[in-house]
XYZ file of C-alpha atoms in Angstrom:
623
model
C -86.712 38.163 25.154
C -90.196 37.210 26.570
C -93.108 38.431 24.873
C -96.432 38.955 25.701
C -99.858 39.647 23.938
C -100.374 43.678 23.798
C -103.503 44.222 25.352
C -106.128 46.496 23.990
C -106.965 49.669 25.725
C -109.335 49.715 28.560
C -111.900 51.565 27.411
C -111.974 50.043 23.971
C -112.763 46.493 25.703
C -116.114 46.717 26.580
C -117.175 47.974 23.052
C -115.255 45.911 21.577
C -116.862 42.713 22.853
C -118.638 41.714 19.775
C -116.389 43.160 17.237
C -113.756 40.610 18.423
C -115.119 37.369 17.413
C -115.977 38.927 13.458
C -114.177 37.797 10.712
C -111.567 39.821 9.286
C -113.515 40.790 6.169
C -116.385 41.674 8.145
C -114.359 44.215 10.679
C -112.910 45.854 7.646
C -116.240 46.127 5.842
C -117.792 47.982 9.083
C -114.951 50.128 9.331
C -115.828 50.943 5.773
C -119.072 51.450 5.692
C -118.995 53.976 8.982
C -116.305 55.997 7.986
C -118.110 56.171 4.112
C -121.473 56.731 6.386
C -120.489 59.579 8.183
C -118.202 61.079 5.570
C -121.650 61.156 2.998
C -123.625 62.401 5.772
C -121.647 65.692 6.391
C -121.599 66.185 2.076
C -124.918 65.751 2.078
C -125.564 68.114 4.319
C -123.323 70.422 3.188
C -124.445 70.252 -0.277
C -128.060 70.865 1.317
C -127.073 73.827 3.142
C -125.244 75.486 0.406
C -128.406 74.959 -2.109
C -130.579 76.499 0.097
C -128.363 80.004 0.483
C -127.598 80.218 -3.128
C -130.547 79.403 -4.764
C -132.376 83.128 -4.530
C -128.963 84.782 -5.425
C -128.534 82.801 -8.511
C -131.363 83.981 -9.952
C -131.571 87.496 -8.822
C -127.942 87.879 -10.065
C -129.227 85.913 -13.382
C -131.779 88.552 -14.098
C -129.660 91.636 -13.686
C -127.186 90.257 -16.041
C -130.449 89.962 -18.577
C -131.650 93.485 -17.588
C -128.162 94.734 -18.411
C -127.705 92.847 -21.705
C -130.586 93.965 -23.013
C -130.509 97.651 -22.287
C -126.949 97.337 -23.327
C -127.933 95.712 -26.897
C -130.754 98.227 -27.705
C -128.589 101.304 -26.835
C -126.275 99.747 -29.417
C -128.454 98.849 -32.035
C -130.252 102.565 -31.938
C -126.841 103.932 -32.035
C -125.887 101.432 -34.915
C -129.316 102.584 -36.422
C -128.529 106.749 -36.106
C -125.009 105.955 -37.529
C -126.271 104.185 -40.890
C -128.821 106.541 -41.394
C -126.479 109.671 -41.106
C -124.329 107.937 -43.318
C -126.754 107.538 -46.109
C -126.668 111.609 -46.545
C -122.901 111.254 -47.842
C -123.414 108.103 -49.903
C -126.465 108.583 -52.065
C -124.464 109.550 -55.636
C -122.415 105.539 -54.726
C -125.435 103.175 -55.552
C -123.199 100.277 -54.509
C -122.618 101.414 -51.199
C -126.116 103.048 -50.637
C -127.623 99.759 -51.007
C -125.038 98.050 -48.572
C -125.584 101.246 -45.992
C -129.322 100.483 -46.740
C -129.055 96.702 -45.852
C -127.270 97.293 -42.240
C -130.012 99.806 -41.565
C -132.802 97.671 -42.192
C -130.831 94.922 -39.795
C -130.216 97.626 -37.163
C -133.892 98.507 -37.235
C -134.687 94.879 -36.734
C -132.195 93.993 -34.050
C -133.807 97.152 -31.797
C -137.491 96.210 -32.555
C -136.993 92.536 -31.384
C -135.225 93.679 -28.248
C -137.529 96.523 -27.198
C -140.231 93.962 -27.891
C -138.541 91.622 -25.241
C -137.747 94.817 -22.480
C -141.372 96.039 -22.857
C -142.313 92.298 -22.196
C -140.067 91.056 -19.263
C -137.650 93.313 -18.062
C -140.120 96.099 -16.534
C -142.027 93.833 -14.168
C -138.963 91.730 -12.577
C -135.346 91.678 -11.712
C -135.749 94.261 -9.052
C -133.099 94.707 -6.511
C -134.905 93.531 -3.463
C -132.104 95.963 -1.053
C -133.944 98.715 -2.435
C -137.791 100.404 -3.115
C -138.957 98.110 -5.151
C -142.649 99.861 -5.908
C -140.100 102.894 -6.968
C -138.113 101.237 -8.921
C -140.962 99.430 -10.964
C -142.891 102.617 -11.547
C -139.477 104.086 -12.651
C -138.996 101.121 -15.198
C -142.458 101.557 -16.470
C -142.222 105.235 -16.743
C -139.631 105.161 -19.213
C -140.998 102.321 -21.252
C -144.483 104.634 -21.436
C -142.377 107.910 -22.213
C -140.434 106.402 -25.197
C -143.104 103.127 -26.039
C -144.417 104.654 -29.318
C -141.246 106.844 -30.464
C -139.324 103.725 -31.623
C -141.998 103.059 -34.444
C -143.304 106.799 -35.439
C -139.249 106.890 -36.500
C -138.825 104.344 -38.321
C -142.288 104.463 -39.331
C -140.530 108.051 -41.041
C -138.171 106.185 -42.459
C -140.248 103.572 -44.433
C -142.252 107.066 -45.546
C -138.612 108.151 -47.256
C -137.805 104.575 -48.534
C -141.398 104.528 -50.525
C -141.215 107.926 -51.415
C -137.600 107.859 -52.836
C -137.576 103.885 -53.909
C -134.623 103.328 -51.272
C -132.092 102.303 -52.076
C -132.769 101.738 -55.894
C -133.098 106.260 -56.019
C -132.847 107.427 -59.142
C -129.822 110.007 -59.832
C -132.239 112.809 -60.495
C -133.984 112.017 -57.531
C -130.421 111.757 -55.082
C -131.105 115.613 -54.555
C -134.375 115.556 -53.283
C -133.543 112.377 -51.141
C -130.474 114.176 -49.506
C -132.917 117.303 -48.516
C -135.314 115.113 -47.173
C -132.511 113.188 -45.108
C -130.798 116.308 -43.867
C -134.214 117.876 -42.716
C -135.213 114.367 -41.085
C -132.017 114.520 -39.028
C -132.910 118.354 -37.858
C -136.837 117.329 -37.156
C -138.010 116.610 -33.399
C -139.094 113.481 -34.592
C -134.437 112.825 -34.545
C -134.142 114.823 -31.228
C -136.599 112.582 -29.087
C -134.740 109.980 -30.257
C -131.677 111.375 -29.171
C -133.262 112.277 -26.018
C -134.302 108.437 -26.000
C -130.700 107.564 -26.362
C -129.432 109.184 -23.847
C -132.416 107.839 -21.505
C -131.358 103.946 -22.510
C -127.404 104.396 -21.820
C -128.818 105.738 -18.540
C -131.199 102.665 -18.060
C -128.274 100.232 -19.342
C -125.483 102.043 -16.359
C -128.409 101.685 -13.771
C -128.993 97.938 -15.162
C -124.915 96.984 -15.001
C -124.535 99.104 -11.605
C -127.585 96.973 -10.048
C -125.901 93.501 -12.034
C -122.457 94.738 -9.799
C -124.750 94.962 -6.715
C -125.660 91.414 -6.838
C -122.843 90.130 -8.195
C -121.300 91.312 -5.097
C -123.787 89.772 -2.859
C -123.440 86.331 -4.944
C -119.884 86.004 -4.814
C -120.429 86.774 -0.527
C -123.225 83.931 -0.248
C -120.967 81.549 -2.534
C -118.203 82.307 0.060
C -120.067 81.736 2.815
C -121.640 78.110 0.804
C -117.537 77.494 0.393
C -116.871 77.615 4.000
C -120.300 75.528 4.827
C -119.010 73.051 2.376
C -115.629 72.967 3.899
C -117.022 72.697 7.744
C -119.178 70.033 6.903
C -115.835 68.013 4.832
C -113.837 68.723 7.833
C -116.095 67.481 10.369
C -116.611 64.670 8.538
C -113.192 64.220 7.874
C -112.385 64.233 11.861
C -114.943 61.469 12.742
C -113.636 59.016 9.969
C -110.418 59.484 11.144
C -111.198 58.291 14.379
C -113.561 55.984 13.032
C -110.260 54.321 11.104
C -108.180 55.099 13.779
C -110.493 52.278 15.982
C -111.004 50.136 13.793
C -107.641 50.149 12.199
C -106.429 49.160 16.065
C -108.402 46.280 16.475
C -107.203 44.873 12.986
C -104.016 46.155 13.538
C -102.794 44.958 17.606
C -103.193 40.984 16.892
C -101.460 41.241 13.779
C -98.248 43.319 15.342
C -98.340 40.757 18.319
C -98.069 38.242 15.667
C -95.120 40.203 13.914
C -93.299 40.568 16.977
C -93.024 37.088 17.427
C -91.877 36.320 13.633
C -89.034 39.086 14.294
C -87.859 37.737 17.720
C -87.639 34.081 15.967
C -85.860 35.401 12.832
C -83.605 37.153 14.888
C -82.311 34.938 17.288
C -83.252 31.528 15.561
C -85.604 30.317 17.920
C -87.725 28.754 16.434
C -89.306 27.043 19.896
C -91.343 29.981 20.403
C -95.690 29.628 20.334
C -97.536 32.561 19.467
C -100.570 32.643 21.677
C -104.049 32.555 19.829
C -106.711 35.456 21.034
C -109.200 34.801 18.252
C -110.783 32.349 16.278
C -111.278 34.540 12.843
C -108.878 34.658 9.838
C -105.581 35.479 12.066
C -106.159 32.946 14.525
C -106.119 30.739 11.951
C -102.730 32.105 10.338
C -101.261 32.073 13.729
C -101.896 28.667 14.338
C -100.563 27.665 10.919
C -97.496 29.602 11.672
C -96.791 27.949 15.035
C -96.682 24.407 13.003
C -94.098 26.013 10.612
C -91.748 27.222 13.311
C -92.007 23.568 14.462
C -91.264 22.041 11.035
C -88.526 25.006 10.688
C -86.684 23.625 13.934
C -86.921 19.882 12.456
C -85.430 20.826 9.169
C -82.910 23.436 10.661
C -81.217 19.835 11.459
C -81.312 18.985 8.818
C -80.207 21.826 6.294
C -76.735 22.428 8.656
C -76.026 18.657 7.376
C -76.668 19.596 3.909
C -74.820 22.757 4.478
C -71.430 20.852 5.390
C -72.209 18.527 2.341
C -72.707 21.283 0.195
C -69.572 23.407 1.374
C -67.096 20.355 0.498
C -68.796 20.211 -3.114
C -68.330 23.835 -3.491
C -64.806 23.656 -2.473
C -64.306 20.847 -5.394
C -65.858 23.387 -7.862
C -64.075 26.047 -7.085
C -61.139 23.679 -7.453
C -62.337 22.864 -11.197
C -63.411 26.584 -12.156
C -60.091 28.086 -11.219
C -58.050 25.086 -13.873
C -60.812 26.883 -16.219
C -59.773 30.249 -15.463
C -56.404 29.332 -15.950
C -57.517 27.308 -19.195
C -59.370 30.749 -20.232
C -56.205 32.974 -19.797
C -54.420 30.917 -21.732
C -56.834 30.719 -24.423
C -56.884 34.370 -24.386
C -53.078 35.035 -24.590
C -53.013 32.311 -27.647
C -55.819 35.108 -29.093
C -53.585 37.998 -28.426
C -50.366 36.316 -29.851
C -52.605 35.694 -32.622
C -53.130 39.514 -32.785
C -49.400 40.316 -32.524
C -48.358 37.863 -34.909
C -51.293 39.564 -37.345
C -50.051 43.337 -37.259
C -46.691 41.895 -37.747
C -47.901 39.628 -40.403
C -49.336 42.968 -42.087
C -46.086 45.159 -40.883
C -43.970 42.510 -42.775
C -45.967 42.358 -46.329
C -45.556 46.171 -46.452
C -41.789 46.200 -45.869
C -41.201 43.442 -48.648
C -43.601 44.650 -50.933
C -41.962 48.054 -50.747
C -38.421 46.908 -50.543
C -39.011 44.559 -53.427
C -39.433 47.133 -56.278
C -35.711 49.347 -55.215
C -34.225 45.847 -54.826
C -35.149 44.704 -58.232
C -34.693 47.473 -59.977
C -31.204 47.762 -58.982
C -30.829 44.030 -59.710
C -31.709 44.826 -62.988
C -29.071 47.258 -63.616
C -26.700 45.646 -62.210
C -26.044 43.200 -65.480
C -25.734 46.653 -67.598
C -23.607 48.578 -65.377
C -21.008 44.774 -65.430
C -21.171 44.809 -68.998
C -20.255 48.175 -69.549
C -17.623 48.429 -66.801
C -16.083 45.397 -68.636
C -16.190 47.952 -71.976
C -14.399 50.031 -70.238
C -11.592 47.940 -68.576
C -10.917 46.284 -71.987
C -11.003 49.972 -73.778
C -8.895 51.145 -70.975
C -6.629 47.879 -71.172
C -6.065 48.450 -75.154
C -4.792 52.328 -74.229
C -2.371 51.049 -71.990
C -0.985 48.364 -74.442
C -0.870 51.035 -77.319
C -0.183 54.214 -75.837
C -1.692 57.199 -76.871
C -1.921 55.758 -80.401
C -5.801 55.144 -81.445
C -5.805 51.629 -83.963
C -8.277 50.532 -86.047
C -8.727 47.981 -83.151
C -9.719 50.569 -80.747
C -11.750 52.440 -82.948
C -13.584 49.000 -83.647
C -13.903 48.327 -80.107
C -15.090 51.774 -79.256
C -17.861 51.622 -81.898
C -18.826 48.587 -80.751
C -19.373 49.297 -77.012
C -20.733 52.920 -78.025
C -18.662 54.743 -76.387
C -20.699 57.847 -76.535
C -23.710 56.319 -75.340
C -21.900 54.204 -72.558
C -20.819 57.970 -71.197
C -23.774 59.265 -71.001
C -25.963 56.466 -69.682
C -23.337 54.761 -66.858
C -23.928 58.191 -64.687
C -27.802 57.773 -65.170
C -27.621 54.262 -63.896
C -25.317 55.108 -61.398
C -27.742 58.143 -59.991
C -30.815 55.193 -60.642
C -28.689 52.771 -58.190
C -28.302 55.936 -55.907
C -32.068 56.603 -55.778
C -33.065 53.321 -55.310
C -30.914 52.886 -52.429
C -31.984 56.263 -51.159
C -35.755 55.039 -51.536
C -34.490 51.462 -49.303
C -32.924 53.706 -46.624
C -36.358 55.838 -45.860
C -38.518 52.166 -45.816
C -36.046 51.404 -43.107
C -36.592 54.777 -41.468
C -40.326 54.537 -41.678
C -40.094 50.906 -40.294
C -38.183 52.355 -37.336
C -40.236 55.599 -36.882
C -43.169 52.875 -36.884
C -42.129 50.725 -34.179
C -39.938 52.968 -32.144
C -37.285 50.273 -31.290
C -34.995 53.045 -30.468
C -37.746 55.110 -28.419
C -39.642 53.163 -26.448
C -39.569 55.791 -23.632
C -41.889 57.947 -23.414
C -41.247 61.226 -25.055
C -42.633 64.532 -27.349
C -42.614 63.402 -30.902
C -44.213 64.817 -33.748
C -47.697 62.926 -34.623
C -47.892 63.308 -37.952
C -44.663 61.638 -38.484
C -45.742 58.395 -37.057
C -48.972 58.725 -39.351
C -46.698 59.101 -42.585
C -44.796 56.603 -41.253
C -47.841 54.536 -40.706
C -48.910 54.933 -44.374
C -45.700 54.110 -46.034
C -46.370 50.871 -44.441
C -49.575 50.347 -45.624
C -48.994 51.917 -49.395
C -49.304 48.364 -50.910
C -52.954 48.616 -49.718
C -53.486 51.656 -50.565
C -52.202 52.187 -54.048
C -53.599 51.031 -57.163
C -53.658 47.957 -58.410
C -53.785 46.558 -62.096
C -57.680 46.252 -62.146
C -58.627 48.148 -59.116
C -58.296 51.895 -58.248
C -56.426 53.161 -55.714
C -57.728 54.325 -52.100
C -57.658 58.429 -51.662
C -55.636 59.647 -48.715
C -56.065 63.506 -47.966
C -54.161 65.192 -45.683
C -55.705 68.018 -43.465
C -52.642 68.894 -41.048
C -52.960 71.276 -39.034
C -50.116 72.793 -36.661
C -49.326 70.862 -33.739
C -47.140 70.810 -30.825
C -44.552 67.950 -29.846
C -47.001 65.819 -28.044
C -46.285 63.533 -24.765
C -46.753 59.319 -25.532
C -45.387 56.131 -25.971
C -44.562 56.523 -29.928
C -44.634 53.096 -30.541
C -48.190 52.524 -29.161
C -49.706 55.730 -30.578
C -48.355 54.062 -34.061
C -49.867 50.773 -33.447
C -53.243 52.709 -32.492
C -52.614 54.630 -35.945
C -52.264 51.091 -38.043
C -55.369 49.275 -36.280
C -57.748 52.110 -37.494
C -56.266 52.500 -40.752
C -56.163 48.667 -41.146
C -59.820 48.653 -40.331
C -60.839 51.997 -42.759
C -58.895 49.752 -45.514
C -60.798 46.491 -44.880
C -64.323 48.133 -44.478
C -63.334 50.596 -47.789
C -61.976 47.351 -49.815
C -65.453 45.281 -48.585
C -67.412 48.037 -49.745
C -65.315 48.218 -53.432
C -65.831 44.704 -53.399
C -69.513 44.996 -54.974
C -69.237 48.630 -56.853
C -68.629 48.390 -60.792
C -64.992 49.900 -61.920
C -66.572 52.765 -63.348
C -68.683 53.719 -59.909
C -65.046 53.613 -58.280
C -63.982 56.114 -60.272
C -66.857 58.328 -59.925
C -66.847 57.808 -56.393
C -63.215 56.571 -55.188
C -62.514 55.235 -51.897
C -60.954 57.827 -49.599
C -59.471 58.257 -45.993
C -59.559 61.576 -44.409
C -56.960 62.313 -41.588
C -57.149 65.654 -39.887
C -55.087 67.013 -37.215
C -55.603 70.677 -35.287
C -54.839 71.861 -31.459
C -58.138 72.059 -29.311
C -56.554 74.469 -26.985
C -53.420 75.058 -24.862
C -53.807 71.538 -23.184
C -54.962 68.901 -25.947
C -54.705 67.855 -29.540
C -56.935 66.327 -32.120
C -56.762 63.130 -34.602
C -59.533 62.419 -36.827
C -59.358 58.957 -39.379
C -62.650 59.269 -41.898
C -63.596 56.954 -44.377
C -66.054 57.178 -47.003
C -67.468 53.585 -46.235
C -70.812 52.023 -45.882
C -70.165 52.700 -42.148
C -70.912 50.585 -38.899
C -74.790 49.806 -37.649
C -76.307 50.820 -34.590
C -76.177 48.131 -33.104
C -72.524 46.704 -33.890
C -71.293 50.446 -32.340
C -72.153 49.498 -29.217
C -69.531 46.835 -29.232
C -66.822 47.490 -31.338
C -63.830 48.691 -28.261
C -65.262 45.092 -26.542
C -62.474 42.278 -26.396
C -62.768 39.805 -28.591
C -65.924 41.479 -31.005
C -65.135 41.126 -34.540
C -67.122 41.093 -37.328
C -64.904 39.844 -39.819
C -65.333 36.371 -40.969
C -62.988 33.762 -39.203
C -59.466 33.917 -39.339
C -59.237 37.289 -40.791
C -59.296 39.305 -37.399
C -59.413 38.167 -33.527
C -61.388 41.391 -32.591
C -58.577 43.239 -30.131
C -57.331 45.668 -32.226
C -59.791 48.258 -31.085
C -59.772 46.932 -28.122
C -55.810 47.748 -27.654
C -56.582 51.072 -29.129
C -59.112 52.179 -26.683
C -56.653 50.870 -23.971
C -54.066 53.214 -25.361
C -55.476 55.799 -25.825
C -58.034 56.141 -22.652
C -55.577 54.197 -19.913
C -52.129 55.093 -21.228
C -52.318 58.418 -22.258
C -55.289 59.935 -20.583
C -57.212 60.467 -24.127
C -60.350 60.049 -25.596
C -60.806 57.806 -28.711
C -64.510 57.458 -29.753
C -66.516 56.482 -33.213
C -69.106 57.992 -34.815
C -70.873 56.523 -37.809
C -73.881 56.196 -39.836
C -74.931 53.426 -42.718
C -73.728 54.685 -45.796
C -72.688 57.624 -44.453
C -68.876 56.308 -43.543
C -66.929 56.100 -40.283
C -64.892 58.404 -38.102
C -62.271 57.795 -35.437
C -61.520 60.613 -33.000
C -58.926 60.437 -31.089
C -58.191 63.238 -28.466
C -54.569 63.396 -26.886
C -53.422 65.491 -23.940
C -50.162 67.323 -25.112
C -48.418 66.940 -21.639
C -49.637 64.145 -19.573
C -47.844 61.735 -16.704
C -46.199 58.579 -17.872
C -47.844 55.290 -17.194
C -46.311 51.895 -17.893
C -46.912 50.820 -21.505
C -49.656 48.043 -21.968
C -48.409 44.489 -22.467
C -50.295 43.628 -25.010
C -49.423 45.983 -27.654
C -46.775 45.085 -30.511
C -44.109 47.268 -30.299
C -41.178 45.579 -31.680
């Protein structure tokens, strides 16, 4: 594909003539500085415009919100001065109260005086509503400030008369009388009614204050509307010419450089790297493109060479590859040793249980047999003698009879008998708790009852559980609930069942390791298994310890191949590993951990009660 420089457009050429030979730095500064030029120009001017057609309305609407306030306040303080002294008629006999009463008057009375002081002064010569009669509505302001100037003080100028003649508030109580007269009549004087008069005049004043305040708050929310939209016009406009501003600037910046890119594509793409970009300018880009034209040439020099290094470097991959794949195959085999090792470390543990358990029936019907010979032979010689006298007892037999004890040979052969009977019994359930364990005969899979390869499971374990001479046993508690004939591979489920027991064990005997005797019988070690039915589809497990538990951070890793944290030689770190396979790939569970330090560990494991068959997993022990 030929290419060819993208010419500017006409019109833009002629302008454009000095622009051209800038540097870079310089076109994008003067692109800059016009687009910030014009954009501060049409602020400026809209700030200016909107300062000039708010300024009257901020104060005209400032001033009716004073005349308002103020009318407002002083009809509130008279009232608040009316209401404490009407109250003082019904409180004179309290003195307590009086003398509060008293107090708010006197503040009341001073609130209104400083106010009216402030209306008289300001508020009736300004703040007039310029859409209206102005000269009218002055001479209407100062009318009612003549009418009612002096009234304010002749009444309270009454009152001070009835606080000097009285001693208010300190009255005496054969004085209260004459005080409560003197207050009623007050209230009935026309001294009380001009005042009432008065406050009906300033609520008037203060709704013809607020309705004047609406007025031009009205008019200043319409100018600050129209300042808004000034504002806004003068943004936009200015907004519209910096955009074009960019917009032609941003082309002459922008045209050499996508010439230049165009080129770089085409020789990426088809590998020609005998193409010349042609050079327009002497600024900044001119210089890049020249640079890049010498790297296409050094690229087609060294393009040479790399496809030579490329064959060299194939046939020493090749080799590699050669010598990683023995290590794979080293690897696997290394990994297989660590899974025998596994195997042979379950069956290690699955064949100290069976002859520690066998051992004690075994010997204890060793034992007995030397008794049970001895008195068999008793007998055979007593029952010889009977058969060589006849029915005729002899001193002899007598002798004999005492001295094998007849009596006592009677009555203990059946006990040792029934002892040889249990014993055996006891040997015959190891062997069906061995086979319930491993499954030889039901490898398929098949319903089976869980909690029988969990018993099963512990009878294998009891010589780590139990007690021991100088060591406590380990707690197992039993929280069955009712559950169905579940779907598995019995064997597996059993080996998943020893693995986290095994491990609850190890991490409860650890722990034991540093307690005192007597803080392992306060506390003993103890394994919680519950079972229940989660619903019509799935069952289940749970395997709790009371341990110091598993960190943060060694959670994280404990289903991983290979992670153990048990020193070396005493665990190769599948175990859970296997489990999790088991559980989440052969029968479509859910087996998961929770734990805390110090707070102990729990294994959930959650079974579907029907599920498809899948083969069993090859590296699980289930012989």
């Amino acid at each position: 594909m030929a290419l060819t420089p993208s010419p500017l457009s006409p019109f833009m050429v002629p302008s454009l003539s000095f622009i051209r030979n800038l540097k870079t730095r310089h076109k994008i500064l003067l692109g800059y500085g016009l687009t910030l030029g014009f954009t501060g120009l049409g602020v400026a001017t809209g700030i200016f415009l909107s300062m000039v057609l708010s300024s009257g309305n901020v104060s005209l609407r400032q001033g009716a919100l004073d005349q308002y306030k103020t009318t407002h306040r002083l009809f509130n303080e008279l009232s608040s001065v009316e209401i404490h002294r009407s109250q003082l008629v019904s409180i004179i006999d309290d003195p307590e109260l009086l003398q509060e009463q008293y107090g708010h008057l006197q503040e009341s009375i001073a609130n209104f005086e400083s106010h009216w002081s402030y209306y008289q002064d300001n508020l009736g010569n300004s703040l007039i509503d310029p859409g209206k009669d102005s000269k009218a509505e002055q001479e209407a302001i100062q009318t009612f400030v003549d009418t009612y100037k002096d009234l304010p003080d002749r009444y309270f100028q009454r009152l001070k008369q009835l606080e000097s003649q009285f001693d208010l508030p300190n009255v005496q109580p054969d004085r209260q009388d004459d005080l409560q007269q003197a207050l009623t009549q007050f209230s009935k004087s026309d001294l009380a009614k001009q005042l009432e008069v008065f406050l009906d005049d300033l609520e008037l004043q203060s709704d013809r204050a607020y309705a004047n305040y609406l007025v031009t708050e009205g008019r200043y929310n319409r100018v600050q509307l129209v300042v808004q939209g000034v504002l806004l016009l003068g943004l936009g406009i200015s907004a519209i010419v910096a955009l074009i501003l960019a917009r032609y600037t941003s082309r002459i910046l922008a045209e050499p450089i996508e010439t230049v890119t165009a080129y770089v594509q085409e020789a990426l793409t088809t590998s020609n790297f005998q193409l010349q970009v042609p050079i327009h300018s002497q600024d900044e880009l001119g210089a890049l493109v020249n640079s890049f034209n010498d790297l296409l040439q050094q690229v087609a020099t060294h393009t040479q060479e790399l496809e030579v290094a490329q064959q060299t470097l194939e046939d020493r991959v090749a080799d590699r590859t050669q010598e990683l794949q023995k290590r794979v195959q080293e690897l696997n085999h290394a990994q297989a040793q660590l899974v025998q090792a596994e195997k042979m470390s379950s069956l290690g543990q699955l064949v100290a249980g069976v002859a520690h358990e066998i051992n004690n029936p075994v010997n204890f019907i060793h034992g007995n047999l030397t008794y049970v010979k001895e008195y068999s032979g008793g007998l055979l010689k007593l029952v010889d003698l009977y058969q060589t006298q006849g029915s005729k007892t002899s001193p002899e037999i007598d002798a004999l009879i005492e001295d094998i004890d007849l009596d006592f040979l009677e009555s203990d052969l059946p006990k040792i008998l029934q002892s040889m009977e249990v014993g055996t019994k006891r040997i015959c359930e190891i062997v069906l708790s061995l086979r319930n364990f491993s499954r030889l005969d039901e490898a398929n899979y098949k319903a089976v009852n869980l909690h029988d390869g969990i018993d099963s499971t512990l009878l294998i374990l009891q010589h780590r559980i139990k007690a021991k001479v100088d060591v406590p046993g380990i707690v197992i508690v039993k929280d069955y609930g009712e559950l169905p004939l579940v779907d598995c591979y019995p064997g597996q489920l059993n080996q998943v069942f020893m693995n986290i027991l095994s491990n609850s064990i190890d991490a409860l005997e650890s722990r034991d390791g540093d307690r005192s005797l007597q803080d392992i019988k306060a506390n003993p070690s103890t394994i919680t298994i519950r079972s229940e039915r989660l619903n019509d589809h799935s069952v289940l497990l749970s395997f709790a310890d009371n341990g110091s538990g598993i960190p943060p951070e060694v959670q994280t890793h404990i289903f991983e191949p290979f992670f153990t944290t048990k020193p070396i030689g005493k665990g190769t770190g599948l175990g859970l590993s296997i489990s999790y396979q088991v559980v989440t790939e052969k029968h479509k569970g859910i087996l998961s951990c929770s734990s805390a330090p110090g707070m102990g560990t729990e294994f959930r494991i959650q079974l579907p009660i029907h599920a498809p068959a899948t083969s069993p997993p090859s590296l699980l022990i289930t012989t």
